[in-house]
Coordinates of C-alpha atoms in Angstrom, one line a residue:
Chain A
M1 CA -2.5 26.3 0.7
E2 CA -2.0 22.6 0.3
I3 CA -5.4 21.9 2.1
K4 CA -7.2 24.3 -0.1
V5 CA -5.9 22.4 -3.2
L6 CA -6.9 19.1 -2.0
Q7 CA -10.5 20.3 -1.3
N8 CA -10.6 21.5 -4.9
I9 CA -9.7 18.1 -6.3
L10 CA -12.2 16.3 -4.0
E11 CA -15.0 18.7 -5.0
A12 CA -14.5 18.0 -8.8
N13 CA -14.2 14.3 -8.0
D14 CA -17.4 14.2 -6.0
Q15 CA -19.3 16.0 -9.0
A16 CA -18.0 13.2 -11.3
A17 CA -18.7 10.4 -8.7
A18 CA -22.3 11.7 -8.5
E19 CA -22.7 11.5 -12.4
N20 CA -21.2 7.9 -12.3
R21 CA -23.7 7.0 -9.6
S22 CA -26.8 8.3 -11.5
L23 CA -25.6 6.5 -14.7
L24 CA -25.2 3.1 -13.0
A25 CA -28.5 3.7 -11.1
T26 CA -30.4 4.3 -14.5
A27 CA -28.6 1.2 -16.1
G28 CA -29.4 -0.8 -13.1
V29 CA -25.8 -1.8 -12.6
T30 CA -24.3 -2.4 -9.3
A31 CA -20.6 -1.3 -8.8
L32 CA -18.2 -2.4 -6.2
N33 CA -14.9 -0.6 -5.5
L34 CA -12.2 -3.1 -4.5
I35 CA -9.6 -1.5 -2.3
S36 CA -6.4 -3.3 -0.8
A37 CA -2.7 -2.8 -0.4
P38 CA -0.6 -4.3 -3.2
G39 CA -0.5 -8.0 -3.4
A40 CA -3.5 -8.4 -0.9
G41 CA -5.2 -10.4 -3.7
K42 CA -7.9 -8.2 -5.4
T43 CA -7.0 -9.7 -8.8
S44 CA -6.8 -13.3 -7.6
L45 CA -10.1 -13.0 -5.6
L46 CA -11.8 -11.8 -9.0
E47 CA -10.2 -14.9 -10.7
K48 CA -11.8 -17.1 -8.3
T49 CA -15.3 -15.5 -7.9
I50 CA -16.0 -14.3 -11.6
P51 CA -16.5 -17.9 -12.9
L52 CA -19.2 -18.5 -10.2
L53 CA -20.7 -15.0 -10.7
R54 CA -20.8 -15.3 -14.4
E55 CA -23.2 -18.2 -14.1
R56 CA -26.0 -15.8 -12.6
F57 CA -25.0 -12.2 -13.6
S58 CA -23.6 -10.3 -16.5
L59 CA -20.5 -8.5 -15.3
A60 CA -17.5 -6.4 -16.4
V61 CA -14.3 -5.2 -14.6
L62 CA -12.5 -1.7 -14.6
E63 CA -8.9 -2.6 -13.8
G64 CA -7.0 0.3 -12.1
D65 CA -3.3 0.3 -12.2
I66 CA -0.5 2.7 -12.1
A67 CA 1.4 0.8 -14.8
T68 CA 1.2 -2.4 -17.0
T69 CA -1.8 -4.2 -18.3
R70 CA -1.0 -7.5 -16.4
D71 CA -4.1 -7.5 -14.3
A72 CA -6.5 -6.7 -17.2
Q73 CA -4.9 -9.6 -19.2
R74 CA -5.5 -12.1 -16.3
I75 CA -9.3 -10.8 -16.0
G76 CA -9.6 -10.7 -19.8
A77 CA -8.7 -14.5 -19.8
L78 CA -12.0 -15.2 -17.9
E79 CA -13.9 -13.8 -21.0
V80 CA -15.6 -11.0 -19.3
P81 CA -15.3 -7.4 -20.6
V82 CA -12.4 -5.6 -18.9
I83 CA -11.1 -2.1 -19.4
Q84 CA -7.7 -1.1 -18.1
L85 CA -7.5 2.3 -16.3
L86 CA -3.9 3.5 -16.2
T87 CA -3.1 6.3 -13.6
N88 CA 0.4 6.7 -14.9
G89 CA 1.8 7.2 -11.6
G90 CA -1.3 8.3 -9.6
C91 CA -1.9 6.4 -6.4
H92 CA -5.7 6.1 -6.5
L93 CA -8.5 6.1 -9.1
E94 CA -10.5 9.2 -9.5
A95 CA -14.2 9.3 -10.6
A96 CA -13.4 10.9 -14.0
L97 CA -11.3 8.1 -15.1
V98 CA -13.8 5.6 -14.0
A99 CA -16.4 7.6 -16.0
R100 CA -14.3 7.1 -19.1
G101 CA -14.2 3.5 -18.5
L102 CA -17.9 3.2 -17.9
A103 CA -18.5 4.9 -21.3
E104 CA -16.6 1.9 -22.8
L105 CA -18.9 -0.7 -21.3
P106 CA -22.4 -2.0 -22.5
L107 CA -24.0 -0.9 -19.3
E108 CA -27.5 -1.8 -20.4
T109 CA -26.5 -5.5 -20.7
L110 CA -24.8 -5.6 -17.2
D111 CA -25.8 -6.4 -13.6
L112 CA -22.4 -5.7 -11.9
V113 CA -19.1 -3.9 -12.5
F114 CA -16.0 -4.5 -10.3
I115 CA -13.7 -1.6 -10.1
E116 CA -10.3 -2.8 -9.0
N117 CA -8.5 0.1 -7.5
V118 CA -4.8 0.8 -7.4
G119 CA -3.1 -1.1 -4.7
N120 CA -3.0 1.4 -1.7
I121 CA -5.2 1.6 1.5
A122 CA -4.7 5.2 2.3
C123 CA -5.6 7.4 -0.8
P124 CA -8.4 5.4 -2.6
A125 CA -10.6 5.3 0.5
E126 CA -10.7 9.2 0.2
F127 CA -12.1 9.1 -3.3
D128 CA -15.7 8.5 -4.1
L129 CA -16.0 6.8 -7.7
G130 CA -19.8 6.5 -7.7
E131 CA -19.8 2.9 -6.4
D132 CA -22.6 1.2 -4.4
A133 CA -20.1 -0.1 -1.8
K134 CA -16.4 -0.1 -1.1
V135 CA -14.9 -3.7 -0.5
G136 CA -11.7 -3.9 1.6
I137 CA -9.3 -6.7 1.2
L138 CA -6.7 -7.4 3.8
S139 CA -4.1 -10.2 3.7
V140 CA -3.3 -11.8 7.0
A141 CA 0.4 -11.6 6.1
E142 CA 0.1 -7.8 6.5
G143 CA -0.5 -7.9 10.1
H144 CA -3.4 -7.4 12.5
D145 CA -2.7 -3.8 13.1
K146 CA -3.8 -2.3 9.8
P147 CA -7.3 -1.1 11.0
A148 CA -5.9 1.0 13.6
K149 CA -3.1 2.4 11.3
Y150 CA -5.2 2.9 8.2
P151 CA -8.7 3.8 9.9
L152 CA -10.5 5.5 7.1
L153 CA -10.5 2.5 4.7
F154 CA -11.9 0.1 7.4
H155 CA -14.6 2.7 8.5
E156 CA -15.7 3.1 4.9
V157 CA -16.0 -0.5 3.7
S158 CA -19.3 -2.2 3.3
A159 CA -17.7 -5.6 3.5
L160 CA -14.0 -6.7 4.5
L161 CA -12.4 -9.7 3.1
L162 CA -9.7 -11.3 5.2
N163 CA -7.5 -13.0 2.6
K164 CA -4.6 -15.6 2.6
M165 CA -6.2 -17.4 5.6
D166 CA -4.1 -20.4 4.4
L167 CA -1.0 -18.5 5.6
L168 CA -2.5 -17.6 9.0
E169 CA -0.7 -20.3 11.0
H170 CA 2.7 -19.3 9.6
T171 CA 2.2 -15.4 10.8
D172 CA 1.9 -13.8 14.1
F173 CA -1.6 -12.3 13.0
D174 CA -3.6 -11.8 16.3
M175 CA -7.3 -12.3 15.3
E176 CA -8.7 -11.0 18.7
T177 CA -7.0 -7.7 18.3
F178 CA -7.8 -7.4 14.6
V179 CA -11.5 -7.9 15.1
K180 CA -11.6 -5.6 18.2
D181 CA -9.9 -2.9 16.1
F182 CA -12.0 -3.4 13.1
R183 CA -15.3 -3.4 15.0
G184 CA -14.4 -0.3 16.7
L185 CA -14.2 1.3 13.4
N186 CA -17.0 -0.5 11.6
P187 CA -19.6 -2.4 13.7
H188 CA -21.8 -4.0 11.0
A189 CA -19.9 -4.7 7.7
P190 CA -19.5 -8.4 7.0
L191 CA -16.0 -9.8 7.8
I192 CA -15.4 -12.7 5.3
E193 CA -12.5 -15.0 5.8
V194 CA -11.2 -16.2 2.4
S195 CA -8.3 -18.0 0.7
C196 CA -7.7 -18.0 -3.0
R197 CA -5.5 -21.1 -2.6
T198 CA -7.7 -23.4 -0.7
G199 CA -11.0 -21.8 -1.8
Q200 CA -12.2 -21.1 1.7
G201 CA -14.9 -18.5 1.9
I202 CA -15.3 -18.0 -1.9
E203 CA -18.9 -19.2 -1.9
G204 CA -19.7 -16.7 0.9
L205 CA -18.2 -13.9 -1.0
V206 CA -20.2 -14.8 -4.1
D207 CA -23.5 -14.9 -1.9
W208 CA -22.4 -11.4 -0.5
V209 CA -22.0 -10.0 -4.0
A210 CA -25.3 -11.5 -5.1
G211 CA -27.1 -9.9 -2.3
A212 CA -25.5 -6.6 -2.9
I213 CA -26.9 -6.9 -6.6
E214 CA -30.3 -7.7 -5.1
R215 CA -30.3 -4.8 -2.8
H216 CA -29.3 -2.5 -5.8
R217 CA -32.4 -3.9 -7.8
Q218 CA -34.6 -3.2 -4.8
G219 CA -33.2 0.4 -4.4
T220 CA -32.3 -0.4 -0.8
G221 CA -28.5 0.3 -1.5
A222 CA -25.9 -2.4 -2.0
A223 CA -24.0 -1.3 1.1
L224 CA -25.5 -3.4 3.9
Chain B
M1 CA -5.4 22.2 -13.7
E2 CA -4.7 19.3 -11.5
I3 CA -1.3 18.6 -13.0
K4 CA -0.2 22.2 -12.3
V5 CA -1.2 21.8 -8.6
L6 CA 0.8 18.8 -8.1
Q7 CA 3.9 20.5 -9.6
N8 CA 3.4 23.3 -7.1
I9 CA 3.4 20.8 -4.2
L10 CA 6.5 19.1 -5.5
E11 CA 8.5 22.2 -5.9
A12 CA 7.8 23.4 -2.5
N13 CA 8.7 19.8 -1.2
D14 CA 11.9 19.7 -3.3
Q15 CA 13.0 23.1 -1.5
A16 CA 12.3 21.6 1.8
A17 CA 14.1 18.4 1.0
A18 CA 17.3 20.4 -0.1
E19 CA 17.3 22.1 3.3
N20 CA 17.0 18.8 5.1
R21 CA 19.8 17.3 3.1
S22 CA 22.0 20.4 3.8
L23 CA 21.1 20.2 7.5
L24 CA 22.0 16.4 7.7
A25 CA 25.3 16.8 5.7
T26 CA 26.5 19.5 8.1
A27 CA 25.6 17.4 11.2
G28 CA 27.3 14.2 9.5
V29 CA 24.1 12.3 9.7
T30 CA 23.1 9.5 7.4
A31 CA 19.3 9.4 6.6
L32 CA 17.5 6.3 5.2
N33 CA 14.0 6.7 3.9
L34 CA 12.3 3.2 4.4
I35 CA 9.3 2.7 2.0
S36 CA 7.1 -0.4 1.6
A37 CA 3.4 -1.4 1.5
P38 CA 1.4 -1.8 4.8
G39 CA 2.6 -4.7 6.6
A40 CA 5.6 -5.6 4.7
G41 CA 7.8 -5.3 7.8
K42 CA 9.3 -1.8 8.1
T43 CA 8.9 -1.7 11.9
S44 CA 9.8 -5.3 12.6
L45 CA 13.0 -4.9 10.5
L46 CA 13.8 -1.8 12.6
E47 CA 13.2 -3.8 15.8
K48 CA 15.6 -6.5 14.6
T49 CA 18.4 -4.3 13.3
I50 CA 18.4 -1.3 15.9
P51 CA 19.8 -3.7 18.7
L52 CA 22.9 -4.5 16.4
L53 CA 23.3 -1.0 14.9
R54 CA 23.2 0.6 18.4
E55 CA 26.4 -1.1 19.4
R56 CA 28.3 0.6 16.7
F57 CA 26.2 4.0 15.9
S58 CA 24.2 6.6 17.5
L59 CA 20.8 6.6 15.8
A60 CA 17.2 7.9 15.9
V61 CA 13.9 7.1 14.2
L62 CA 11.3 9.4 12.5
E63 CA 8.2 7.3 12.6
G64 CA 5.6 8.2 9.9
D65 CA 2.0 7.2 10.2
I66 CA -1.3 8.2 9.1
A67 CA -2.8 7.5 12.6
T68 CA -1.8 6.1 16.0
T69 CA 1.5 6.0 17.8
R70 CA 1.9 2.2 17.8
D71 CA 5.0 1.9 15.7
A72 CA 6.7 4.8 17.7
Q73 CA 5.9 2.9 21.0
R74 CA 7.5 -0.3 19.4
I75 CA 10.6 1.7 18.5
G76 CA 10.8 3.6 21.8
A77 CA 11.1 0.3 23.8
L78 CA 14.4 -0.2 21.9
E79 CA 15.6 3.0 23.9
V80 CA 16.5 5.1 21.0
P81 CA 15.0 8.7 20.3
V82 CA 11.9 8.3 18.2
I83 CA 9.6 11.1 17.0
Q84 CA 6.2 10.3 15.6
L85 CA 5.2 12.0 12.4
L86 CA 1.5 11.9 11.9
T87 CA 0.1 12.8 8.4
N88 CA -3.5 12.8 9.7
G89 CA -4.8 11.0 6.6
G90 CA -2.0 11.9 4.2
C91 CA -0.6 8.9 2.2
H92 CA 3.1 9.8 2.3
L93 CA 5.6 11.8 4.2
E94 CA 6.7 15.3 2.8
A95 CA 10.1 17.1 3.5
A96 CA 8.4 19.9 5.7
L97 CA 7.1 17.4 8.2
V98 CA 10.4 15.7 8.2
A99 CA 12.1 18.9 8.8
R100 CA 10.1 19.4 11.9
G101 CA 11.0 16.0 13.2
L102 CA 14.7 16.6 12.6
A103 CA 14.5 19.9 14.6
E104 CA 13.5 17.7 17.5
L105 CA 16.5 15.3 17.4
P106 CA 20.0 15.8 18.8
L107 CA 21.6 15.7 15.3
E108 CA 25.1 16.8 16.3
T109 CA 25.3 13.5 18.4
L110 CA 23.8 11.2 15.8
D111 CA 25.3 9.0 13.0
L112 CA 22.1 7.6 11.5
V113 CA 18.3 8.6 11.2
F114 CA 15.9 6.0 9.9
I115 CA 12.7 7.8 8.4
E116 CA 9.9 5.1 8.3
N117 CA 7.5 6.3 5.7
V118 CA 3.7 5.7 5.6
G119 CA 2.9 2.2 4.3
N120 CA 2.4 2.8 0.5
I121 CA 4.6 2.0 -2.3
A122 CA 2.9 4.6 -5.0
C123 CA 3.3 8.1 -3.5
P124 CA 6.1 8.1 -1.0
A125 CA 8.6 7.3 -4.0
E126 CA 7.6 10.6 -5.4
F127 CA 8.6 12.8 -2.6
D128 CA 12.3 13.4 -1.8
L129 CA 12.6 14.0 2.0
G130 CA 16.3 14.9 1.9
E131 CA 17.5 11.4 2.7
D132 CA 20.7 9.8 1.6
A133 CA 19.0 6.7 0.2
K134 CA 15.5 5.1 -0.3
V135 CA 15.4 1.6 1.0
G136 CA 12.5 -0.6 -0.3
I137 CA 11.0 -3.4 1.4
L138 CA 8.7 -6.0 -0.3
S139 CA 7.2 -9.1 1.3
V140 CA 7.2 -12.3 -0.7
A141 CA 3.5 -12.5 0.5
E142 CA 2.8 -9.5 -1.7
G143 CA 3.7 -11.3 -4.9
H144 CA 6.5 -11.2 -7.5
D145 CA 4.8 -8.9 -9.8
K146 CA 5.2 -5.7 -7.8
P147 CA 8.2 -4.2 -9.5
A148 CA 6.5 -4.1 -12.8
K149 CA 3.2 -2.7 -11.4
Y150 CA 4.8 -0.1 -9.1
P151 CA 7.9 0.7 -11.2
L152 CA 8.9 4.1 -9.7
L153 CA 9.8 2.9 -6.2
F154 CA 11.8 0.0 -7.5
H155 CA 13.8 2.3 -9.9
E156 CA 14.4 4.7 -7.0
V157 CA 15.8 2.4 -4.2
S158 CA 19.3 2.2 -3.4
A159 CA 18.7 -1.2 -1.6
L160 CA 15.7 -3.6 -1.8
L161 CA 14.9 -5.8 1.1
L162 CA 12.8 -8.9 0.2
N163 CA 11.2 -9.7 3.6
K164 CA 9.2 -12.7 4.9
M165 CA 11.5 -15.2 3.3
D166 CA 10.2 -17.7 5.7
L167 CA 6.8 -17.5 4.0
L168 CA 8.4 -18.2 0.7
E169 CA 7.6 -22.0 0.3
H170 CA 3.9 -21.4 1.3
T171 CA 3.4 -18.7 -1.6
D172 CA 3.5 -18.8 -5.5
F173 CA 6.2 -16.0 -5.5
D174 CA 8.2 -16.5 -8.8
M175 CA 11.8 -15.4 -7.8
E176 CA 13.0 -15.6 -11.4
T177 CA 10.4 -13.1 -12.8
F178 CA 10.7 -11.0 -9.7
V179 CA 14.5 -10.6 -10.2
K180 CA 14.3 -10.1 -13.8
D181 CA 11.5 -7.3 -13.5
F182 CA 13.4 -5.6 -10.8
R183 CA 16.9 -5.8 -12.5
G184 CA 15.2 -4.2 -15.6
L185 CA 14.3 -1.2 -13.5
N186 CA 17.4 -1.1 -11.2
P187 CA 20.5 -3.0 -12.3
H188 CA 22.7 -2.3 -9.4
A189 CA 21.0 -1.9 -6.0
P190 CA 21.6 -4.7 -3.6
L191 CA 18.9 -7.1 -3.1
I192 CA 19.0 -8.4 0.4
E193 CA 16.6 -11.4 1.4
V194 CA 15.5 -11.1 5.0
S195 CA 13.2 -12.7 7.6
C196 CA 12.3 -11.1 10.9
R197 CA 11.1 -14.4 12.2
T198 CA 14.2 -16.6 11.4
G199 CA 16.9 -13.8 11.3
Q200 CA 17.9 -14.5 7.8
G201 CA 19.8 -11.8 6.3
I202 CA 19.7 -9.4 9.2
E203 CA 23.4 -9.3 9.5
G204 CA 23.8 -8.4 5.8
L205 CA 21.4 -5.6 6.2
V206 CA 23.3 -4.2 9.2
D207 CA 26.5 -4.4 7.0
W208 CA 24.8 -2.5 4.2
V209 CA 23.6 0.2 6.6
A210 CA 27.0 0.5 8.1
G211 CA 28.5 0.8 4.7
A212 CA 26.1 3.6 3.7
I213 CA 27.1 5.5 6.9
E214 CA 30.8 5.0 5.8
R215 CA 30.1 6.4 2.4
H216 CA 28.2 9.4 3.8
R217 CA 31.3 10.1 6.0
Q218 CA 33.6 10.0 2.9
G219 CA 31.2 12.2 1.1
T220 CA 30.7 9.6 -1.7
G221 CA 27.0 9.3 -1.0
A222 CA 25.2 6.6 0.7
A223 CA 23.3 5.4 -2.2
L224 CA 25.7 2.8 -3.8

């Protein structure tokens, strides 16, 4: 019974996601779906990369949260269009809510939309939003065992950002085990080590995003 | 349509939770539902506290995960009974799966069952498992803004463990804002600062658990 219900929700979501993808393709907009646990650094990474990306691209942000508009206020301070998507308790974004967000944006003038998902590495990985690529973020403070324990996300991502590298020396994070587990799930996605506090890897991240936009324009898909 | 479906699932879950609560009350077993984001330290805190609790109480662990039996293996090494509950993709434990776990335990010989939920601070807070109390765990590395952004969990907990205090000086965690936001949602639950690496607060946590067991025995509820 419960399984049947879940299938119904996913079918409706897949339909809405396909419509989002078509809308974004027509407008020539690349969409990146940012997924991480709470506090892994989604908003902080946007705060670091948007000022650099803004020099080359026109971009906007859909900011997903269960409650509060705090993150949207942080992004709004960077003077890019931002729409807050509130799930009011829901643990992940669904494509229908993203569609309503996209309808509020001037898509014809944009190159890039960041969709910041709700902080959760289980459910959001299951829901297609119509994005070009899912980008995962893991903080080293969360531990090296997360790919093995939450395999779907790590399998689905087109790029993985390993954040808070400045904390690495203060943790028991085992890089060898982490890379081995991640590569077992995802052999090819770039793994980018970053730190919002020291700036490590931010330029590499910006280069990856620029490449995703270029691949979207060439019609070869942003994913790889 | 979707809202109606969710209500159906919750009603079925509430029925199963009530049966779990009755079963545990009859057997005289206190059950604590541990909820945190991935990597906040649920399993590590159990590794630190179980050797101390085991001297005074008979206890077992229900270990919830989406995939792998890694955490159950870590707890099994402490030589207490442990049952792995695999959700196979599900983002939270439900009472029916917990019931199956309880059926595998020698409840009449136990004082305490820890239920380690899936790493997620959104969905698990919505699902009653029949526990005496929900215990929340937040790592300082996740940031001080989490109570405001995930209010249901912080409202629901009977105790909150603030973990990885050894990392506090390396983060931008704002204790004043955190305490203010948390107390706005939950005026009375104990806030216990802990660190698995330094041992800070572990004895205070053990004392709180012992108190919860005592209150359960007196029939006054483990919650406060």
